[in-house]
PDB file of C-alpha atoms in Angstrom:
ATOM      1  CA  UNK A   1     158.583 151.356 -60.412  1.00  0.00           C
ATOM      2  CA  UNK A   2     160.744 152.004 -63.421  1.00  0.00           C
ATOM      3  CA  UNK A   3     161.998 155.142 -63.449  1.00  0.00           C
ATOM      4  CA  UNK A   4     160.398 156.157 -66.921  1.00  0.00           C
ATOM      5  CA  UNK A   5     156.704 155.481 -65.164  1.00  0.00           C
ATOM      6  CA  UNK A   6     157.483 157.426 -62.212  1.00  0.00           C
ATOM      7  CA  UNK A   7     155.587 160.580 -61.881  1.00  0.00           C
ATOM      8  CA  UNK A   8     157.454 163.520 -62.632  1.00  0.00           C
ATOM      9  CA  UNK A   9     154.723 165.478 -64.145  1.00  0.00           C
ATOM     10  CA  UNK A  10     154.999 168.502 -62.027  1.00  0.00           C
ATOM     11  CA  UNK A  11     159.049 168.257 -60.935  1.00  0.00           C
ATOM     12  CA  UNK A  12     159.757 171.335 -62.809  1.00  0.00           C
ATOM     13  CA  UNK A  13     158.552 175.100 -63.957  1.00  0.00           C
ATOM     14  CA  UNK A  14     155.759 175.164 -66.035  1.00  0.00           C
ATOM     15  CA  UNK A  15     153.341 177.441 -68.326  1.00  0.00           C
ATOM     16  CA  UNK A  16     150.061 177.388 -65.889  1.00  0.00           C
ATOM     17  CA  UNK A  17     147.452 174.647 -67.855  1.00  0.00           C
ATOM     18  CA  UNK A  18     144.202 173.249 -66.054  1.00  0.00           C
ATOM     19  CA  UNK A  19     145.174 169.006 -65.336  1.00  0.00           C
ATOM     20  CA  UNK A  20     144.469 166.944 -68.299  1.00  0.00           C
ATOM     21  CA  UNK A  21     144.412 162.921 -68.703  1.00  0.00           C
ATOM     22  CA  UNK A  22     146.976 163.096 -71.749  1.00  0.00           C
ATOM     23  CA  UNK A  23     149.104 160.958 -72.603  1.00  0.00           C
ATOM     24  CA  UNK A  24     152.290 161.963 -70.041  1.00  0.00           C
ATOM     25  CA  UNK A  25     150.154 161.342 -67.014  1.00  0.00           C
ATOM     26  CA  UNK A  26     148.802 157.751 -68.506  1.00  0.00           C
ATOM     27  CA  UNK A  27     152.327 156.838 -68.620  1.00  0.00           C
ATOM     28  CA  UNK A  28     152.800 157.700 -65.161  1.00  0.00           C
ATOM     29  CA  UNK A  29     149.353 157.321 -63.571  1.00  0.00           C
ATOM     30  CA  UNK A  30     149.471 153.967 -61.220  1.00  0.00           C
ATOM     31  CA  UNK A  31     152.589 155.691 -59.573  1.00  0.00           C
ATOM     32  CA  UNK A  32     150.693 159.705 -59.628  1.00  0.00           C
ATOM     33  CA  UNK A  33     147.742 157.749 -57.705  1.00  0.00           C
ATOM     34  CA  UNK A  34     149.285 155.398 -55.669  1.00  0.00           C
ATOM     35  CA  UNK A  35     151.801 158.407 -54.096  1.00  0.00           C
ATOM     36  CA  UNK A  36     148.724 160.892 -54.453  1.00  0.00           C
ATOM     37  CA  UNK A  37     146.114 159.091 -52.598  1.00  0.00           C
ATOM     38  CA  UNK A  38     146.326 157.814 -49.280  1.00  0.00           C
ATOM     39  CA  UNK A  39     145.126 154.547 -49.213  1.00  0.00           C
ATOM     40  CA  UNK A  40     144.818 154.166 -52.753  1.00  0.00           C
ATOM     41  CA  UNK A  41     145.158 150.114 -52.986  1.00  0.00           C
ATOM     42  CA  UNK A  42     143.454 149.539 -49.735  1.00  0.00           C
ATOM     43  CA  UNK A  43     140.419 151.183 -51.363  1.00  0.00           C
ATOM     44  CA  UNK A  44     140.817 149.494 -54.731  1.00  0.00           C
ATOM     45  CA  UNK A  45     141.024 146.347 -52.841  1.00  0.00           C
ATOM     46  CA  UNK A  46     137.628 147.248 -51.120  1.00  0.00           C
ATOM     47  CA  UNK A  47     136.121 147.825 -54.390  1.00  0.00           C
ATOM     48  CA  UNK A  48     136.650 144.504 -55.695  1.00  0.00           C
ATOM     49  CA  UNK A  49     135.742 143.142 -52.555  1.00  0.00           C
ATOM     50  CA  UNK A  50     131.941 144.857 -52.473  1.00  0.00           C
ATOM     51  CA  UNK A  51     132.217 144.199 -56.874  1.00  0.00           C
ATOM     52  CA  UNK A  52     132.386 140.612 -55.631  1.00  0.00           C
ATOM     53  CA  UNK A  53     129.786 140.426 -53.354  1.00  0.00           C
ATOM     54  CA  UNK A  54     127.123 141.932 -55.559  1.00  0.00           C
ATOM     55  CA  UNK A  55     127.746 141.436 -59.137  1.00  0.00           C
ATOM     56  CA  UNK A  56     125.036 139.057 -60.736  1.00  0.00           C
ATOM     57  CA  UNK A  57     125.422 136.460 -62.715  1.00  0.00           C
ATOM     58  CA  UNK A  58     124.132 137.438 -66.404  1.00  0.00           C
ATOM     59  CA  UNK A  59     124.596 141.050 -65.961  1.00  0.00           C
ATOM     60  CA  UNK A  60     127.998 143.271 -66.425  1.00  0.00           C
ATOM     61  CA  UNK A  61     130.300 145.253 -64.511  1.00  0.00           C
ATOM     62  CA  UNK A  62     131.666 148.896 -65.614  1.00  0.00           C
ATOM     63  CA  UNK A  63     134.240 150.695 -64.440  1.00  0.00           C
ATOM     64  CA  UNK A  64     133.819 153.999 -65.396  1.00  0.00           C
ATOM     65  CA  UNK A  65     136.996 156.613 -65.849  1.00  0.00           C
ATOM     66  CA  UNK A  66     139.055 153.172 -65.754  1.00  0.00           C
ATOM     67  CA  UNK A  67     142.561 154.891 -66.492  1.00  0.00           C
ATOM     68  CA  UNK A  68     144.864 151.826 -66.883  1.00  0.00           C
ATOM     69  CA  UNK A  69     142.775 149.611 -65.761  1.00  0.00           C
ATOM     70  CA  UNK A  70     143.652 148.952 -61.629  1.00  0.00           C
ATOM     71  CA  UNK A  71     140.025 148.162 -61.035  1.00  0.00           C
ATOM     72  CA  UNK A  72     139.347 146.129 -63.226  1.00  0.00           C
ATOM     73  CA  UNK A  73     142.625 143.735 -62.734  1.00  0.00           C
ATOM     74  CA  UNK A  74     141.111 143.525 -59.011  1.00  0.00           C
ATOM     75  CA  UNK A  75     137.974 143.133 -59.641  1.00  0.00           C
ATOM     76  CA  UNK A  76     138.381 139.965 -61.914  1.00  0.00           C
ATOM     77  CA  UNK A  77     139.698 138.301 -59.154  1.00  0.00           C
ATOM     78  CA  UNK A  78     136.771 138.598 -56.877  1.00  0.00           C
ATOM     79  CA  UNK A  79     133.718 138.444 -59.906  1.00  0.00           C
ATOM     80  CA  UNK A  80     132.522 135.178 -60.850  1.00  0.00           C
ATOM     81  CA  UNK A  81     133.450 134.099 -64.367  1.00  0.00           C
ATOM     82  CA  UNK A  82     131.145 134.350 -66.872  1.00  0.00           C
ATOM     83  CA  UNK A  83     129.926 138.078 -65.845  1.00  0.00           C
ATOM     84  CA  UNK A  84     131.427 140.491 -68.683  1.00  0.00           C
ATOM     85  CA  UNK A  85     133.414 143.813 -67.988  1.00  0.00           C
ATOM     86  CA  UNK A  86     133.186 146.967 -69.655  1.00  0.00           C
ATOM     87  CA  UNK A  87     135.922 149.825 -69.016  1.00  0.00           C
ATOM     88  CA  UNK A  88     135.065 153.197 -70.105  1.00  0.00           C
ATOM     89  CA  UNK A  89     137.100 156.439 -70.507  1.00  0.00           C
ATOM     90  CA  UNK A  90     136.917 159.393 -72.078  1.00  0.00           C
ATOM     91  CA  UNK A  91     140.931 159.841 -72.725  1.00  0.00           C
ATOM     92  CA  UNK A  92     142.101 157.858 -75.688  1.00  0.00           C
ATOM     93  CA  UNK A  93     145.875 157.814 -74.153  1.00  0.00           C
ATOM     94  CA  UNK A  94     144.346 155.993 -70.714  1.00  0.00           C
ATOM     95  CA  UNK A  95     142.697 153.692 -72.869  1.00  0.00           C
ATOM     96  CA  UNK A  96     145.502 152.158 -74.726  1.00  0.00           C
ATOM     97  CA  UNK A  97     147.625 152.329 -71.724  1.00  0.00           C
ATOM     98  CA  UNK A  98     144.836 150.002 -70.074  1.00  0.00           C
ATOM     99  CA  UNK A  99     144.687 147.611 -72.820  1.00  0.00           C
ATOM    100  CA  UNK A 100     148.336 147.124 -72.753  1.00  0.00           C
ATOM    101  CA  UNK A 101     148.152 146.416 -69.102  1.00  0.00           C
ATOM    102  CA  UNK A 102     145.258 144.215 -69.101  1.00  0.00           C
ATOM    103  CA  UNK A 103     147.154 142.370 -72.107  1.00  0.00           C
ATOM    104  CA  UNK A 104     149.751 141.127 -69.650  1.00  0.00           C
ATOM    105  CA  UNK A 105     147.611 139.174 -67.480  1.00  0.00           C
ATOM    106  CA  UNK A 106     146.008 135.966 -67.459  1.00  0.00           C
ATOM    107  CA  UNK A 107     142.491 137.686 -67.010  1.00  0.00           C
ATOM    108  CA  UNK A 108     139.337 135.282 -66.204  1.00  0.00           C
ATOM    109  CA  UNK A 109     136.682 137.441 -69.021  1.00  0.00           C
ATOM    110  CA  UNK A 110     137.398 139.162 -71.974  1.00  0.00           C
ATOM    111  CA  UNK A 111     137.354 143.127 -70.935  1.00  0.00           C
ATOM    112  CA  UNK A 112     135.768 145.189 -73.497  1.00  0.00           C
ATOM    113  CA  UNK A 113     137.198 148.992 -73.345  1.00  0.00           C
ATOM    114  CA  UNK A 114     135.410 151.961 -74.974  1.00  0.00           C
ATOM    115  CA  UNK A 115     136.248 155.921 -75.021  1.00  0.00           C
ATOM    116  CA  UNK A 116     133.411 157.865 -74.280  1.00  0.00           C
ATOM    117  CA  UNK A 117     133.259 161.265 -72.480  1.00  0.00           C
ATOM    118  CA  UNK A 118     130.186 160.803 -69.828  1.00  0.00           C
ATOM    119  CA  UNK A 119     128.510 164.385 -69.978  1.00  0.00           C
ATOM    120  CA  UNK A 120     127.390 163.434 -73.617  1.00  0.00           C
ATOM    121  CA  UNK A 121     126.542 159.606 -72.926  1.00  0.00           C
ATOM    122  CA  UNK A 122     126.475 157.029 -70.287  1.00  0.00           C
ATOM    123  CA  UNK A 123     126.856 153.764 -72.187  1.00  0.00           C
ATOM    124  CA  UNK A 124     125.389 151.517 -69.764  1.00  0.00           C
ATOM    125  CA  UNK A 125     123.043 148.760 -69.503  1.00  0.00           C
ATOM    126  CA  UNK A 126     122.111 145.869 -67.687  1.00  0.00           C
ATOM    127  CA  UNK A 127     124.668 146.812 -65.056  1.00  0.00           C
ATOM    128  CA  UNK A 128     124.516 145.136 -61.482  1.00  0.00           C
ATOM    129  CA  UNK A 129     127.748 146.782 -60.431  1.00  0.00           C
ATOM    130  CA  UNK A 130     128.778 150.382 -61.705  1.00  0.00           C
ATOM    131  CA  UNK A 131     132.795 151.954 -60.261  1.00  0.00           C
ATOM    132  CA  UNK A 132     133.672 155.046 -61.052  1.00  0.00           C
ATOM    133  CA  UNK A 133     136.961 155.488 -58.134  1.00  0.00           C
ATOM    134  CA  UNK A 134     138.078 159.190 -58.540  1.00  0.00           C
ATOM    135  CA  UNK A 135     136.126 160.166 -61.769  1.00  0.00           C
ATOM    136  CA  UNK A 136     133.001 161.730 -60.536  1.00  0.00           C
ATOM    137  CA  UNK A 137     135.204 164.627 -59.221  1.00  0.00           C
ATOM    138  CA  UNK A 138     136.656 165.370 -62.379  1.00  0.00           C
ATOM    139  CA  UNK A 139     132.777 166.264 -63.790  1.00  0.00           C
ATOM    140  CA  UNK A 140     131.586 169.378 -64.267  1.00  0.00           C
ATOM    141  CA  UNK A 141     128.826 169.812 -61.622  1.00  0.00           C
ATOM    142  CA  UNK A 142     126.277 170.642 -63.937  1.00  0.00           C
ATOM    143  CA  UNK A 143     126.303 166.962 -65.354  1.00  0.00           C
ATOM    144  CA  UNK A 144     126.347 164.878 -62.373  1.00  0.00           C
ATOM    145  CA  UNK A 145     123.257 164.540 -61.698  1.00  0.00           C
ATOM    146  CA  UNK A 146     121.655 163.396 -65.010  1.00  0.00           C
ATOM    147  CA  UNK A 147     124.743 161.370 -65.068  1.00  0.00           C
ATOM    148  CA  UNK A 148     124.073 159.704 -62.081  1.00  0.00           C
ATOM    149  CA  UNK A 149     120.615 159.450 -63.024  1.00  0.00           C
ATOM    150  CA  UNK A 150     121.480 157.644 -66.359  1.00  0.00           C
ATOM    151  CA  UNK A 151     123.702 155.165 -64.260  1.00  0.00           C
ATOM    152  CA  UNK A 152     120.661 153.838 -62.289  1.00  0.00           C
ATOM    153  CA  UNK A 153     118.422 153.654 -65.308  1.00  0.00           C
ATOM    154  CA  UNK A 154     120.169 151.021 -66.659  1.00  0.00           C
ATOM    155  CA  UNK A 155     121.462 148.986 -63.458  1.00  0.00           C
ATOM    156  CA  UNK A 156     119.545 145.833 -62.527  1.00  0.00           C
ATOM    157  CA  UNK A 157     117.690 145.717 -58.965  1.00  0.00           C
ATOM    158  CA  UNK A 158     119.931 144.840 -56.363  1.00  0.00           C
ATOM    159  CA  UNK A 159     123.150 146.356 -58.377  1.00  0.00           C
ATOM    160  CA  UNK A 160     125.396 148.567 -56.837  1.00  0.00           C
ATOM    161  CA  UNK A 161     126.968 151.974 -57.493  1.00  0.00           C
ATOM    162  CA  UNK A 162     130.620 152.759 -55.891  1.00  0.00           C
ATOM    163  CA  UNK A 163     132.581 155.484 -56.219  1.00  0.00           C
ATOM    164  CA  UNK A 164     135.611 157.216 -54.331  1.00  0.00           C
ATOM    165  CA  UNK A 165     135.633 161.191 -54.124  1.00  0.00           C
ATOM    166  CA  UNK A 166     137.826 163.751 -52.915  1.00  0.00           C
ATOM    167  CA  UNK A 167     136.039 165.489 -50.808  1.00  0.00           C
ATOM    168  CA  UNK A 168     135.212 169.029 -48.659  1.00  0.00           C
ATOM    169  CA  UNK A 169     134.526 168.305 -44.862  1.00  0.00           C
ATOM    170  CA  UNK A 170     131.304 169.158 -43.265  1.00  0.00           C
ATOM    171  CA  UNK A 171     132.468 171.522 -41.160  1.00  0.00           C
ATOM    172  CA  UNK A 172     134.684 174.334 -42.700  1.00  0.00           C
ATOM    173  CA  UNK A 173     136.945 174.598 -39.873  1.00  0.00           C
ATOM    174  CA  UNK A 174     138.242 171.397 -40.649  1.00  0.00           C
ATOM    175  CA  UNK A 175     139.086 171.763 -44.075  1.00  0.00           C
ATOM    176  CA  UNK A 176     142.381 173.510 -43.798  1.00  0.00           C
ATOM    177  CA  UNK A 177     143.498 170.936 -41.338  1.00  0.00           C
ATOM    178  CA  UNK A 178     142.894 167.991 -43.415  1.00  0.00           C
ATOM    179  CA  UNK A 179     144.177 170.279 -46.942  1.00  0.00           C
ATOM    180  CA  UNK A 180     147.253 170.422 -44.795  1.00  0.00           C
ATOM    181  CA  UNK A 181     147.564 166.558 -43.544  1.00  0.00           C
ATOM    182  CA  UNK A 182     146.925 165.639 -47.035  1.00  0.00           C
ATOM    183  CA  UNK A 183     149.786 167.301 -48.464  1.00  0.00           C
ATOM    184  CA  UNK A 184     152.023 166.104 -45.734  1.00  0.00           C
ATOM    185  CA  UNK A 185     150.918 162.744 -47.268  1.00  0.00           C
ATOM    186  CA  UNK A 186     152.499 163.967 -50.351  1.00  0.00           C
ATOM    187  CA  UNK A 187     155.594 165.411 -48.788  1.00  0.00           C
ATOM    188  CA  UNK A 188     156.163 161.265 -46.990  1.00  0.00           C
ATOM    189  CA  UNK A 189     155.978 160.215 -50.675  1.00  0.00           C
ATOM    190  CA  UNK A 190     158.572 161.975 -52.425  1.00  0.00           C
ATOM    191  CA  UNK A 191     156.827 164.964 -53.616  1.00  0.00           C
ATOM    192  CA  UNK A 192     158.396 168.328 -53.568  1.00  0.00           C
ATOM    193  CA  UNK A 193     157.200 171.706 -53.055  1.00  0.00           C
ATOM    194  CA  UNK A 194     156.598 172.313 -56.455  1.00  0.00           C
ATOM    195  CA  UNK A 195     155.052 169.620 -57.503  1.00  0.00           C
ATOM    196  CA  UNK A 196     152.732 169.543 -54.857  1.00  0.00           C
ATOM    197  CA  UNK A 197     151.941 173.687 -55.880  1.00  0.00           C
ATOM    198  CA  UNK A 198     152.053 173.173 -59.567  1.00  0.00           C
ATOM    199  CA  UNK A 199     149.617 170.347 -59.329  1.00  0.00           C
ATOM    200  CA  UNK A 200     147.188 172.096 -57.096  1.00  0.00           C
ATOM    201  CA  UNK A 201     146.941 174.973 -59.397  1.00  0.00           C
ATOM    202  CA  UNK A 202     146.511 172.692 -62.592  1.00  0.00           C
ATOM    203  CA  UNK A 203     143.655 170.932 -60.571  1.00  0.00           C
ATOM    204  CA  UNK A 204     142.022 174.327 -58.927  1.00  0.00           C
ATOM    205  CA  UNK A 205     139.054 174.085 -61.899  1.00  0.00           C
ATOM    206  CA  UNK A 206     139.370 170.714 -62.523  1.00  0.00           C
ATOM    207  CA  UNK A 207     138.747 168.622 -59.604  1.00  0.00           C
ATOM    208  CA  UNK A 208     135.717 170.294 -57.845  1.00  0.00           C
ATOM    209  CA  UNK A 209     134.965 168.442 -54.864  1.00  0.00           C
ATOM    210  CA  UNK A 210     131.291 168.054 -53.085  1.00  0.00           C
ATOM    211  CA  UNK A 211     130.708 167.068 -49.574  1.00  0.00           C
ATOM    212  CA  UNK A 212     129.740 163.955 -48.537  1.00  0.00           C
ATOM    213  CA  UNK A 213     126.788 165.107 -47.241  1.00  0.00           C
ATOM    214  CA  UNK A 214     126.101 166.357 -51.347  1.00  0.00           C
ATOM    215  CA  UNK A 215     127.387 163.435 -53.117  1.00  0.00           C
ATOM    216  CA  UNK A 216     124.572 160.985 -50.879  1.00  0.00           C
ATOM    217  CA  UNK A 217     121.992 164.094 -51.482  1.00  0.00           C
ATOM    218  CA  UNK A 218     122.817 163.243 -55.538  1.00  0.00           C
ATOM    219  CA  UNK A 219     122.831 159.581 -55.162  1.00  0.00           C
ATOM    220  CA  UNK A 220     119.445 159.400 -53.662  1.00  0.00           C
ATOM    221  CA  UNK A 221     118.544 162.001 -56.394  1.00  0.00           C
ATOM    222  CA  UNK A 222     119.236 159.817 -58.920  1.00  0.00           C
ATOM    223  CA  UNK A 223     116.854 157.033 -57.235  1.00  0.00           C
ATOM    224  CA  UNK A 224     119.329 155.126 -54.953  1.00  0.00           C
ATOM    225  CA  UNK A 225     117.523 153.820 -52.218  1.00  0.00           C
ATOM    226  CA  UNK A 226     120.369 152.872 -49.915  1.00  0.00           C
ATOM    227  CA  UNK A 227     123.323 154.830 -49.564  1.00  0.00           C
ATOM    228  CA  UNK A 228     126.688 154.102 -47.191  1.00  0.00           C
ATOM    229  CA  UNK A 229     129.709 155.160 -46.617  1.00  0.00           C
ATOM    230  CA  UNK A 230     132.340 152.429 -46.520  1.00  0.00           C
ATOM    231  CA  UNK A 231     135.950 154.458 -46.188  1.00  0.00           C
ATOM    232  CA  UNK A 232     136.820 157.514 -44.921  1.00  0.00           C
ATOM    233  CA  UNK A 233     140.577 159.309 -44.944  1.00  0.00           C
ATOM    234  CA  UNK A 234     140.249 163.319 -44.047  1.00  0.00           C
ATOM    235  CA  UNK A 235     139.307 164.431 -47.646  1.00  0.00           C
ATOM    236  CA  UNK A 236     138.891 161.301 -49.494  1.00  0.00           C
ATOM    237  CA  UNK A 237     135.617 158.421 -49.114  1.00  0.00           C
ATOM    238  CA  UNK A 238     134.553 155.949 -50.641  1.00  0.00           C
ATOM    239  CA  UNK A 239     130.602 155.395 -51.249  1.00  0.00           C
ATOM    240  CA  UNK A 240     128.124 152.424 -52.377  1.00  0.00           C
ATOM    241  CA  UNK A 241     124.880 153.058 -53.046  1.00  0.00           C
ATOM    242  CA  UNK A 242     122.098 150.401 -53.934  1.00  0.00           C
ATOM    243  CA  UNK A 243     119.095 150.235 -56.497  1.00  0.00           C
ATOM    244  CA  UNK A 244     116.559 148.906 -54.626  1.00  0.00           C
TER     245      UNK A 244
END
């Protein structure tokens, strides 16, 4: 990682500020993420895996809160060619970063990136495969669900919704534990003090995690008919859900 792209977002004092997608952390996101969640390309890798298996020919595929584009550069390995992409995110900074990223690969599809914040419009349609890896956590609850609800509107039967969440456990004496295994995850990557503090209070009303237990409740809200979870690390899953 050059050492311009390497997160150093938090390394020293700052003025207290809620987290914002700007354009410091899009020029340091694939390392924030990758040293920020465990498993990060394992799950991105899963992704494209289940993107492959279900996309359908004549429909698209949306990655929604596509930062610099990670998803998407997996994914169009796995989808068949022929079956457009559509990357959407609400900060302007994430989307240029992903375009020049996306611009230095030999990509199989032209990718078509818009900026759009969700809670006023879900510009999707004829989806059969809908990711949104670490975005629905960043929504205010109060949207969610008609945001979620838009999303299966406009998928095609068969198509499938993933996303990956940070998550609360089940049981709140567990919650501490895994708060404290997680930031030991941090500490293995190179994260000080700090930065692991500064962050956490620049997230606090920010990120607002749900259970798992609440994000399948939503899901099968919205309509979803089947609903599984296919990774699980302490405080972070990842879910599919199907339109049947």
């Amino acid at each position: 990682m050059n050492q311009e792209n390497t997160d150093k977002v938090f390394d020293e004092i700052l003025k207290p500020s809620d987290f914002e997608f700007n354009g410091q952390v899009a020029g340091v996101f694939d390392d924030m993420v990758s040293r920020s969640v465990p498993f990060y390309q394992e799950m991105q890798r899963m992704t494209a895996e289940l993107a492959g298996r279900y996309a359908q020919p004549n429909t698209n595929v949306y990655d929604l809160g596509c930062s610099t584009g990670t998803t998407m550069l997996l994914m169009d390995k796995t989808v068949e060619e022929g079956i457009d992409f559509i990357g959407i995110d609400e900060s302007d900074e994430m989307i240029s970063k992903c375009r020049e990223k996306l611009n230095n690969f030999n990509l199989h599809r032209d990718i078509k990136l818009l900026a759009a914040d969700l809670c006023k419009d879900v510009p999707v349609e004829n989806a059969s495969v809908v990711a949104m890896v670490l975005v629905l956590q960043f929504i205010r609850p109060v949207y969610r669900i008609n945001i979620l609800k838009q999303i299966y509107e406009c998928m095609v039967k068969n198509g499938v919704f993933i996303i990956i969440e940070k998550i609360l456990t089940e049981e709140k004496s567990f919650n501490r534990d895994y708060i404290d295994f997680y930031y030991d995850f941090k500490r293995r990557n190179s994260y000080s003090e700090l930065e692991i503090s500064q962050k956490r209070e620049a997230l606090e009303n920010v990120l607002i995690p749900y259970k798992t237990s609440e994000n399948i409740s939503l899901l099968k809200e919205a309509g979803f008919g089947e609903v599984e979870v296919f990774f699980r690390w302490y405080n972070f899953t990842g879910i599919i859900a199907k339109k049947i």
